[in-house]
Structures are given as structure tokens and as C-alpha cells.
Amino acid sequence: MFLDERIVTLFKRNAHHTLTYWSVFFSFGLCIAFLGPTILDLQCQTNSTLSQITWVFFAQQFCLLIGSSIAGVFKKTLFRALSALFVSALTISIIFAIIPVCNNVLVLAIAMAVSGFAMGIIDTIANIQLVTIYQRDSAVFLQALHFFIGFGALVSPLIADPFLSETGCGNHTGNATETTDHLRNMLKNSPIAGHGIALPPHPEGGEESNVHYAFWIMALINLPVPLAVLFLMYREQLIPFCPSGTPRLLDKDELAMENQQGAEGTDVEQKEHEAGGHGDIFSCCRNDNLSGMPVSFFMIHILGGGVLFMTDGIVGAYAGFVYTYGVSPPLSLPNKTAGYLASIFWAAITVGRLLSIPLAYRFQPVRLLMFSLAGAIVTCLMLLIFYDNRPFLFAGTGLCGLFLSCIFPCMLAYTEDILDYQGCATSVLVTSAGMGEMVMQVLVGSIIQKGSYSFPLCGVVIACIGFILFIALLLFSRMHRNYLTGTSKKSTMVEEPATEQNGSAKTAQKEEPESS
């Protein structure tokens, strides 16, 4: 077996909670991946240019960042956490249902901002809850959690692909045609038109876009997720209108386990863990216990967040613009063929995270991180070298997703373990990853209009910066471990004289009656 009996027992004890958090991350993945393959259809639906529709990505990622930053306030009680997850998952279904009626790019950006806020809450709370439940054994379950992001992100493009228009736009008004023609002429007259972004030609009386059916299907597929959260709340007797009964046997076991863990530490340690643990990022910054921490403590947060800023930025930018890159010269893939690129990318991420579950048990997170980052750099470099090769674009897309798949959960497990679950790693990393996706999507979206060759070039530069930050993280991690080792030695040296004094006092007390 890949997993030992202890891991299996932990999962059985928390199976309902774990499965619910995994299902909520399916909603996250479903919502994060649909924009890439549908971007040209949405562009035509809103009568906007490519540069304008790019800001829809920004709206989603910016509010995802806000949601992940403040979501820690909901983790104080299980009722708050599950209520926030229920509302967020239900909001995603509602947004999917109303996207087809968003005929203005500003309205669409607002809708995506709301969905991004819900995604941010899901991202932070689900990660925090699993880390809190499994602690040092969380690496395996975090890999599985992020597998469901990939699974949802794989399903989303597959649903959308049959409904994508062959030409990128259907029948439009004269204003839409003028807008598109203006963008095409502008790019055609560009000094680097040989590698520019050219929109597909629009035949007169083109086909009508049916992409709205895809959004309605995704809304229905996502509906069981908020129902699953509601059912967990019912089983935990957290719904106000439901009568409370006798606690289940599983609850009693969990309570006994929590009491046993609490007996092993002091009340002070529990308060420190609660104050410095996995709250929102603002409460982490206000934490008074941070004043006595070494520089390495803060640098681990900064560098770990920096690595995810780069790598998750690649994920967001690649998933968002690989379709646009594929339909543009010199590749000039047919629209529906290019639509499979996003599916291949997310399928590779899904398979990678599935394979990472046993690998996370067998290998240390730092080794997986080193291998994944090196592989991502090589893949992006090969995509840059063979930028006009259609077969390698599909192969490179799969390899890129495979190498990027396990970086986030491995980084989360690695930093939390270094900090002994006393820092704010979860909140900082989730926030940094959201910032990376937001910034890189806007950056790549603006650069790709100047030349498609810049798309793989951005990937190489970003991946190299992420690797450099990771090397720096390794150095500061060693410094922090040395600091912790030195602190534990000092505390041991202080305890030993105290123990000897107590022993001498007891011996003296015994000798006094004998002499008398």
C-alpha cells in the first residue's frame, strides 16, 4: 500500500469533512478555468476588444485576492467556516447562470469579481481546515485537495468546447464588427505583425454562438457542491432550525483526540498557535508574538509567497491565454482545436496532483519542489524554442501542467512544517498565489498583443525568477532550523540546572530526618 494504516485511520476519522472540502475545491476549479477557452466568445458577446476583455481576468483575480485575504475571519468556528463555504459555492452556480446575459464587459467584470471573491473564501478556508485537521500529515490530503481543483478545471473546458463558435464570434451588430475590424487592422499594421495576435476572420452571416449552454450546464453541475456543504452542517447540527440530538460516536472520538492533543501542550502554547496560526493575513500582521521572531521567520513567508506568486502566475496566465496563443499566427490553430489546449493543461495538472498523493508520502516536499520547478523551466524553454511547432505545443502544454501541478500544496506543507505550524504560512501563501495569478494574467494579456512569441518568453522568465526565490528560501529555511535548534538547546540547558537543584533539595530533606 502507498499509505500506512495511520493515514487511513486519520482519513476515516475525518472523511465527511475532508470529502466536503475536496468537493468545494471542485467548484473552485470549475470557475477558474472556463474563461480561457471562452474568452473570444465572451469578447464578442460583450462587443469588446481583447485588451478590454483581459480586465475581466483582473477583476476575478483581484477579488479572489481580497476574498482569500479576509476569509480567515470565518475560521473561528466551524459554523462560520461551513456557512461561508456554502454561500460561496452557491454564488458560483448563480454566476454561471447569469454570465450569458452579461452583454457589457463592465457587467461581466462585476460578475466575475463576485465569483472571484467567493473563490478566494473557498481557497483559504478549505486549506486552513485541512491543515488544522491533519497538521503534519496534511501534505497527502492537500495534494488530494488540489487534485480536485485540476479536476474541476479539466471539466470546465471540456463542457465549453462543443459550444465554442468556429470563428470566435457569431452574428453581431455593425458596432461589434467595426470594433473587431479596428483591432484586426491595428494588429495588422503593427511592426511585428508576423507574430502578432490576429483575430480569426468573421464570415458574413457567421454561426450563432451557443456558449451560453455551457455556462448553464456548469451551473447545474456545481449545484450538488453547496448541497454537500449544507448536508455536512446538518450532520454537525449547525443548522439553527434543526433540533440537536445526541452527539455521534465519531464526534466523541474526535473530542477525545482533541483533548489528548491539548493535554500534551500548555495553555500558553495553544494560545500562541491560535494567535499565530491560520487566520486572515491582517490578523497575522497584527500578531504581537511576531516581534521576537528572527529574520528567517519573515523571509520564509516572503520567499515562499514569492515562489507561488511566480508559479501560480504561470498557471493563471497559461490557462487564460494558451487558447488565444494557439489561434494566433504562427500557429493559427482552428478555434475548436485550440480549445483542447486548456483541457490538456488542466488534465495534466489533475494527473500530476493525483500522482503527487503517493509521492508526497514517499518523498519530502522540498525534493518534489526542486524537481517540479526545474521541470517547469525546461518545459517553458522548449516551448520558446519550438514556438511555431503545433505538435510540441500540445506536448509542452501537458508537460507544463504536470510540473506545475504539485508546487502549491508542496510549498504549503513545506513552509508550515518549517514554521512548526506557528506562522501565517497558509494565509500568506494563498494570498501571494492569488496576487500572482492576478498580476501575471494582466501582464501577459497586455504583452501577448504585441507578439505571440512573448507568451512563451514570459513563461521562461517567470519560472527562472521563481526558481531563484526557491533557492533563497532553502537558505533561509536552514537558518531558521539552526535558530530553532539553538533555542531548544538553550532551554534544555536552563532546565537541567533547575532539575539538579530540585534533586539536591529533595536529598537534603531526606538526610535531615536520618541525622536527627
C-alpha atoms as one frame of an Amber mdcrd trajectory, in Angstrom:
protein
   0.000   0.000   0.000   1.088   3.589  -0.661  -0.324   4.837   2.653   0.147
   3.358   6.089  -2.653   2.464   8.454  -2.292   5.658  10.487  -3.002   7.894
   7.458  -6.003   5.743   6.526  -7.311   5.943  10.088  -6.956   9.724  10.088
  -8.908   9.933   6.850 -11.691   7.664   8.126 -11.999   9.779  11.273 -12.439
  12.969   9.230 -13.838  11.528   5.998 -17.006  13.617   5.774 -15.243  16.915
   6.387 -12.403  16.026   4.026 -14.668  14.931   1.162 -16.742  18.089   1.541
 -13.674  20.359   1.347 -12.488  18.434  -1.698 -15.858  18.884  -3.413 -15.791
  22.631  -2.713 -12.439  22.840  -4.447 -14.083  21.227  -7.460 -16.230  24.385
  -7.621 -13.061  26.456  -7.420 -11.506  24.612 -10.348 -14.705  24.756 -12.381
 -14.799  28.541 -12.045 -11.117  29.252 -12.611 -10.719  27.506 -15.977 -13.691
  28.484 -18.121 -12.501  31.983 -19.084  -9.549  30.807 -21.188 -11.354  28.832
 -23.932 -14.436  31.076 -23.932 -12.603  34.395 -23.981 -13.187  35.109 -27.690
 -16.889  34.185 -27.455 -17.260  36.405 -24.395 -15.374  39.142 -26.193 -17.933
  39.034 -28.985 -20.843  38.726 -26.541 -19.746  41.949 -24.821 -18.671  43.751
 -28.028 -15.221  44.388 -26.549 -11.613  44.188 -27.672  -9.057  41.642 -26.474
  -7.380  44.205 -24.240 -10.722  45.118 -22.657 -11.789  41.528 -22.029  -8.414
  40.884 -20.369  -9.517  43.085 -17.470 -12.212  40.518 -16.697  -9.351  38.240
 -15.597  -8.056  41.068 -13.405 -11.478  41.604 -11.801 -11.769  37.916 -10.932
  -8.240  37.568  -9.588  -8.277  40.854  -7.677 -11.436  39.892  -5.795 -10.049
  36.373  -5.326  -7.128  38.046  -3.580  -9.462  40.100  -1.383 -11.556  37.047
  -0.554  -8.554  34.918   0.360  -7.105  37.741   2.470 -10.148  38.225   4.675
 -11.504  34.671   4.659  -9.622  33.828   7.843 -12.260  35.677   9.874 -14.667
  32.826   9.086 -12.437  30.100  10.530 -13.062  30.953  14.205 -15.960  28.490
  14.422 -16.984  25.540  12.277 -20.389  27.137  11.720 -18.829  30.269  10.229
 -16.454  28.276   8.039 -19.112  25.985   6.620 -21.604  28.828   6.168 -19.031
  30.788   4.171 -18.281  27.733   2.030 -21.999  27.147   1.391 -22.671  30.726
   0.318 -19.526  30.813  -1.843 -20.280  27.557  -3.676 -23.891  28.636  -4.269
 -22.685  32.019  -5.554 -20.528  30.300  -8.178 -23.565  28.449  -9.557 -25.550
  31.693  -9.705 -22.716  33.487 -11.526 -22.511  30.698 -14.099 -26.238  31.074
 -14.726 -26.145  34.848 -15.301 -22.952  35.092 -17.411 -24.880  34.542 -20.699
 -26.938  37.688 -20.058 -23.883  39.886 -19.401 -23.763  41.801 -22.688 -21.458
  44.520 -21.383 -17.841  43.998 -20.424 -18.295  46.015 -17.208 -21.257  43.867
 -16.119 -19.271  40.729 -16.922 -16.313  42.057 -14.914 -18.596  42.675 -11.914
 -19.997  39.148 -12.162 -16.501  37.705 -12.338 -15.420  39.872  -9.397 -18.193
  38.352  -7.268 -17.190  34.844  -8.325 -13.542  35.667  -7.576 -14.437  36.807
  -4.066 -16.278  33.509  -3.495 -13.308  31.565  -4.863 -10.935  33.367  -2.502
 -13.035  32.389   0.502 -13.126  28.772  -0.681  -9.372  28.727  -1.285  -8.365
  29.948   2.160 -10.964  28.171   4.297 -10.571  24.746   2.676  -6.767  24.900
   3.006  -6.958  26.114   6.601  -9.472  23.460   7.636  -7.418  20.612   6.185
  -4.148  21.879   7.682  -5.893  22.265  11.034  -7.331  18.735  10.889  -4.244
  16.840   9.710  -1.327  19.053  10.837   1.948  17.278   9.961   0.117  14.705
   7.861  -1.576  17.362   5.756   0.730  17.050   2.712  -1.081  13.996   1.310
  -4.526  15.482   1.834  -3.510  18.864   0.423  -2.327  17.122  -2.730  -5.730
  15.459  -2.998  -7.439  18.791  -2.303  -5.614  20.463  -5.163  -6.283  17.458
  -7.376  -9.930  18.480  -7.254  -9.012  21.964  -8.492  -7.449  20.314 -11.510
 -10.428  18.009 -11.933 -12.891  20.902 -11.909 -10.647  22.909 -14.214 -10.484
  19.929 -16.587 -14.253  19.533 -16.704 -14.873  23.222 -17.415 -13.104  23.478
 -20.825 -14.481  20.075 -21.893 -18.014  21.325 -21.291 -17.349  24.587 -23.105
 -15.543  23.139 -26.141 -18.594  21.732 -28.035 -20.346  25.104 -27.771 -17.453
  27.316 -28.946 -18.041  29.049 -32.272 -15.671  28.072 -35.071 -14.985  31.692
 -35.959 -14.732  33.109 -32.450 -17.854  35.241 -32.970 -21.327  34.673 -34.210
 -23.768  37.176 -35.732 -23.062  40.670 -34.427 -24.171  44.163 -34.918 -22.287
  46.633 -37.027 -20.661  48.134 -33.935 -19.198  44.793 -32.951 -17.845  44.196
 -36.432 -16.304  47.650 -36.519 -14.664  47.096 -33.159 -13.231  43.757 -34.237
 -12.093  45.093 -37.615 -10.420  48.047 -35.900  -8.481  45.689 -33.625  -7.545
  43.445 -36.556  -6.329  46.365 -38.663  -4.377  47.780 -35.742  -2.594  44.467
 -35.232  -2.109  44.003 -38.964  -0.300  47.326 -39.222   1.863  46.532 -36.201
   5.618  46.427 -36.915   5.720  42.889 -35.540   2.650  41.652 -37.353   4.479
  38.466 -38.257   3.985  37.289 -34.692   1.021  39.431 -33.705  -2.363  38.461
 -32.388  -4.792  38.301 -35.281  -8.430  37.567 -34.656  -9.995  34.856 -36.800
 -11.881  36.059 -39.856 -15.604  36.523 -39.474 -17.628  35.271 -42.390 -20.745
  37.145 -43.239 -23.747  35.608 -41.581 -21.489  33.601 -39.269 -22.724  30.972
 -36.894 -24.526  31.887 -33.711 -22.548  31.272 -30.526 -24.053  28.647 -28.224
 -21.576  29.089 -25.385 -24.393  30.132 -23.017 -25.462  26.467 -22.862 -22.037
  25.599 -21.468 -22.433  28.066 -18.606 -25.875  26.759 -17.727 -24.570  23.173
 -17.715 -21.713  24.172 -15.402 -24.193  25.907 -13.078 -26.180  22.659 -12.777
 -23.069  20.504 -12.313 -21.915  22.757  -9.472 -25.230  22.712  -7.575 -24.517
  19.462  -5.620 -21.476  21.135  -4.012 -23.358  23.690  -1.849 -25.842  20.925
  -1.047 -22.965  18.761   0.202 -21.796  21.598   2.479 -25.357  22.036   3.755
 -25.577  18.307   4.496 -22.329  18.473   6.499 -23.758  21.362   8.504 -26.862
  19.252   9.154 -24.801  16.286  10.364 -22.764  18.570  12.602 -26.041  20.036
  13.966 -25.065  23.542  12.907 -28.307  24.481  11.158 -30.319  26.649  13.581
 -33.715  25.255  12.673 -32.738  21.605  13.039 -33.169  20.056  16.518 -29.967
  18.993  18.229 -29.596  15.363  19.214 -27.093  13.070  20.873 -23.564  13.541
  19.580 -22.431  10.835  17.195 -19.786   8.310  18.275 -17.377   9.803  15.751
 -17.777  13.201  17.386 -16.895  11.702  20.763 -13.778  10.091  19.312 -12.722
  13.357  17.747 -13.328  15.198  21.010 -11.249  12.653  22.920  -8.455  13.002
  20.393  -8.519  16.799  20.639  -8.423  16.594  24.450  -5.456  14.243  24.276
  -3.596  16.584  21.951  -4.426  19.532  24.167  -3.039  17.743  27.215   0.340
  17.404  25.560   0.897  21.166  25.399   0.403  24.059  27.753  -2.339  26.647
  27.555   0.235  29.225  26.520   1.287  27.143  23.518  -2.327  26.696  22.479
  -2.880  30.460  22.643   0.236  31.091  20.587  -0.893  28.604  17.979  -4.289
  30.245  17.811  -2.854  33.752  17.618  -0.083  32.996  15.175  -1.777  30.269
  13.218  -4.041  30.276  10.265  -6.150  33.386  10.481  -6.592  36.061   7.884
  -3.476  37.863   6.719  -4.380  41.094   8.521  -4.607  39.365  11.919  -1.237
  37.754  11.171   0.319  41.179  10.656  -1.136  42.382  13.974   0.141  39.374
  15.908   2.193  40.529  18.933   4.134  37.237  19.010   5.901  38.161  15.766
   8.015  40.826  17.458  10.527  38.325  18.856  10.880  36.245  15.714  14.162
  36.105  13.735  14.600  37.475  10.238  14.483  33.948   8.811  10.892  33.578
  10.072   9.713  36.518   7.970  11.859  35.634   4.962  10.327  32.151   4.795
   6.893  33.757   4.494   8.096  36.289   1.907  10.110  33.881  -0.250   7.528
  31.089  -0.075   4.886  33.569  -1.155   7.215  34.856  -3.880   7.679  31.383
  -5.364   3.916  30.844  -5.522   3.449  34.361  -6.887   5.522  33.265  -9.887
   4.368  29.666 -10.343   0.653  30.286  -9.815   1.082  33.311 -12.060   2.265
  30.941 -14.793  -0.731  28.669 -14.186  -3.201  31.548 -14.414  -1.580  33.161
 -17.452  -1.090  29.892 -19.333  -4.619  28.655 -18.717  -6.021  32.058 -19.614
  -4.119  32.752 -22.829  -2.920  29.455 -24.318  -6.135  29.366 -26.366  -5.503
  32.878 -27.696  -1.864  31.952 -28.352  -2.934  28.821 -30.258  -5.346  30.567
 -32.653  -2.832  33.325 -33.417  -0.021  33.268 -36.030   2.323  31.494 -36.498
   0.380  28.518 -35.091  -3.098  29.583 -36.348  -4.927  26.566 -34.931  -8.674
  26.169 -35.594 -10.741  27.514 -32.705 -12.116  24.191 -31.512  -8.721  22.511
 -31.837  -7.150  25.273 -29.759  -9.942  24.808 -27.216  -8.394  21.456 -26.285
  -5.190  23.149 -25.120  -6.791  24.340 -21.892  -8.283  20.870 -21.350  -4.877
  19.247 -21.854  -3.258  21.727 -19.457  -5.775  21.118 -16.692  -5.824  17.375
 -17.361  -2.050  17.342 -16.834  -2.457  19.295 -13.590  -5.143  16.837 -12.481
  -2.996  13.786 -13.266   0.038  15.432 -11.671  -1.802  16.104  -8.442  -3.194
  12.574  -8.420   0.311  11.167  -8.808   1.576  13.566  -6.150  -0.618  11.971
  -3.482   1.587   8.830  -3.107   4.719  10.832  -3.975   4.012  13.267  -1.117
   4.004  10.291   1.251   7.236   8.823  -0.149   9.313  11.974  -0.708   9.918
  15.175   1.192   8.122  18.261  -0.182  11.444  20.038  -0.813  12.539  17.355
  -3.283   9.256  17.493  -5.156   9.518  21.283  -5.288  13.051  21.181  -6.707
  12.088  18.652  -9.386   8.876  20.487 -10.331  10.473  23.929 -10.639  13.373
  22.604 -12.729  10.950  20.750 -14.992   8.807  23.855 -15.430  11.825  25.908
 -16.522  12.948  23.296 -19.070   9.420  22.942 -20.473   8.908  26.700 -20.857
  12.317  26.946 -22.533  11.386  24.198 -25.015   8.081  25.940 -25.757  10.076
  29.079 -26.506  12.489  27.270 -28.837   9.722  25.431 -30.732   7.224  28.285
 -30.576   5.905  27.587 -34.122   5.605  23.799 -33.739   1.985  22.671 -33.351
   2.603  19.112 -32.041   5.073  20.328 -29.422   2.607  22.993 -28.248   0.238
  20.211 -27.188   3.042  18.104 -25.693   4.603  21.096 -23.932   1.228  22.160
 -22.556   0.825  18.752 -20.929   4.361  18.766 -19.504   3.957  22.317 -18.188
   0.769  21.389 -16.333   2.389  18.230 -14.992   5.378  20.041 -13.490   3.335
  22.952 -12.077   0.680  20.703 -10.555   2.160  19.939  -7.136   4.077  23.146
  -6.393   1.365  24.899  -4.361   0.451  22.023  -1.972   4.117  21.048  -1.567
   5.094  24.634  -0.754   2.245  24.882   1.743   3.268  21.667   3.510   6.981
  22.603   3.400   6.650  26.073   4.914   4.132  25.014   7.544   6.459  22.220
   8.645   9.464  24.573   8.873   7.487  27.055  10.943   6.065  24.274  13.140
   2.543  25.477  12.259   3.139  28.657  14.267   3.284  31.194  11.453   0.865
  32.594   8.916   2.098  30.496   6.026  -1.319  29.356   4.794  -2.781  32.857
   4.617   0.387  34.382   3.136   0.839  31.675   0.503  -2.792  31.653  -0.599
  -2.779  35.448  -0.835   0.514  35.502  -2.736  -0.710  32.871  -5.181  -3.838
  34.916  -5.847  -1.757  38.052  -6.384   0.473  36.182  -8.815  -2.427  34.985
 -10.929  -3.939  38.472 -10.962  -0.742  40.323 -11.904   0.586  37.787 -14.395
  -2.689  37.484 -16.270  -2.856  41.237 -16.771   0.857  41.410 -17.629   0.788
  38.554 -20.137  -2.554  39.748 -21.530  -1.036  43.110 -22.358   2.260  41.734
 -23.689   0.766  38.988 -25.864  -0.955  41.603 -28.016   2.462  42.861 -29.084
   3.590  39.462 -30.330   2.716  35.827 -29.686   6.430  34.997 -29.256   6.290
  36.921 -25.980   3.905  34.337 -24.467   6.461  31.501 -24.005   9.184  34.072
 -23.269   7.185  35.317 -20.270   6.917  31.731 -19.051  10.698  31.236 -19.103
  11.434  34.499 -17.286   8.783  33.962 -14.607   9.830  30.338 -13.992  13.509
  31.325 -13.613  12.645  34.045 -11.095  10.570  31.528  -9.130  13.492  29.078
  -9.037  15.875  31.769  -7.763  13.429  32.648  -4.987  13.177  28.963  -4.081
  16.969  28.659  -3.708  16.873  31.676  -1.384  14.035  30.004   0.551  16.205
  26.922   1.102  18.987  29.063   2.575  16.680  30.873   4.995  14.989  27.587
   5.920  18.357  26.211   7.035  18.986  29.394   9.017  15.603  29.051  10.740
  16.207  25.410  11.607  19.555  26.366  13.159  17.786  29.082  15.133  15.207
  26.607  16.428  17.921  24.096  17.305  19.870  26.748  19.219  16.745  27.866
  21.068  15.891  24.303  22.107  19.464  23.735  23.369  19.324  26.885  25.487
  16.010  25.866  27.007  17.431  22.399  27.776  20.495  23.927  29.473  18.236
  26.106  31.615  16.054  23.158  32.620  18.941  20.877  33.619  20.315  23.086
  36.481  16.796  23.574  37.784  16.290  19.796  37.826  19.619  19.279  39.648
  18.705  21.886  42.279  15.354  20.215  42.879  17.086  16.847  43.209  19.624
  18.248  45.698  16.871  19.799  47.782  14.978  16.521  47.971  18.161  14.652
  49.003  18.834  17.192  51.756  15.314  16.808  53.070  15.724  13.039  53.280
  19.103  13.281  55.056  17.842  15.663  57.774  15.469  13.153  59.468  18.139
  10.438  59.342  20.695  12.607  61.128  18.191  13.599  63.764
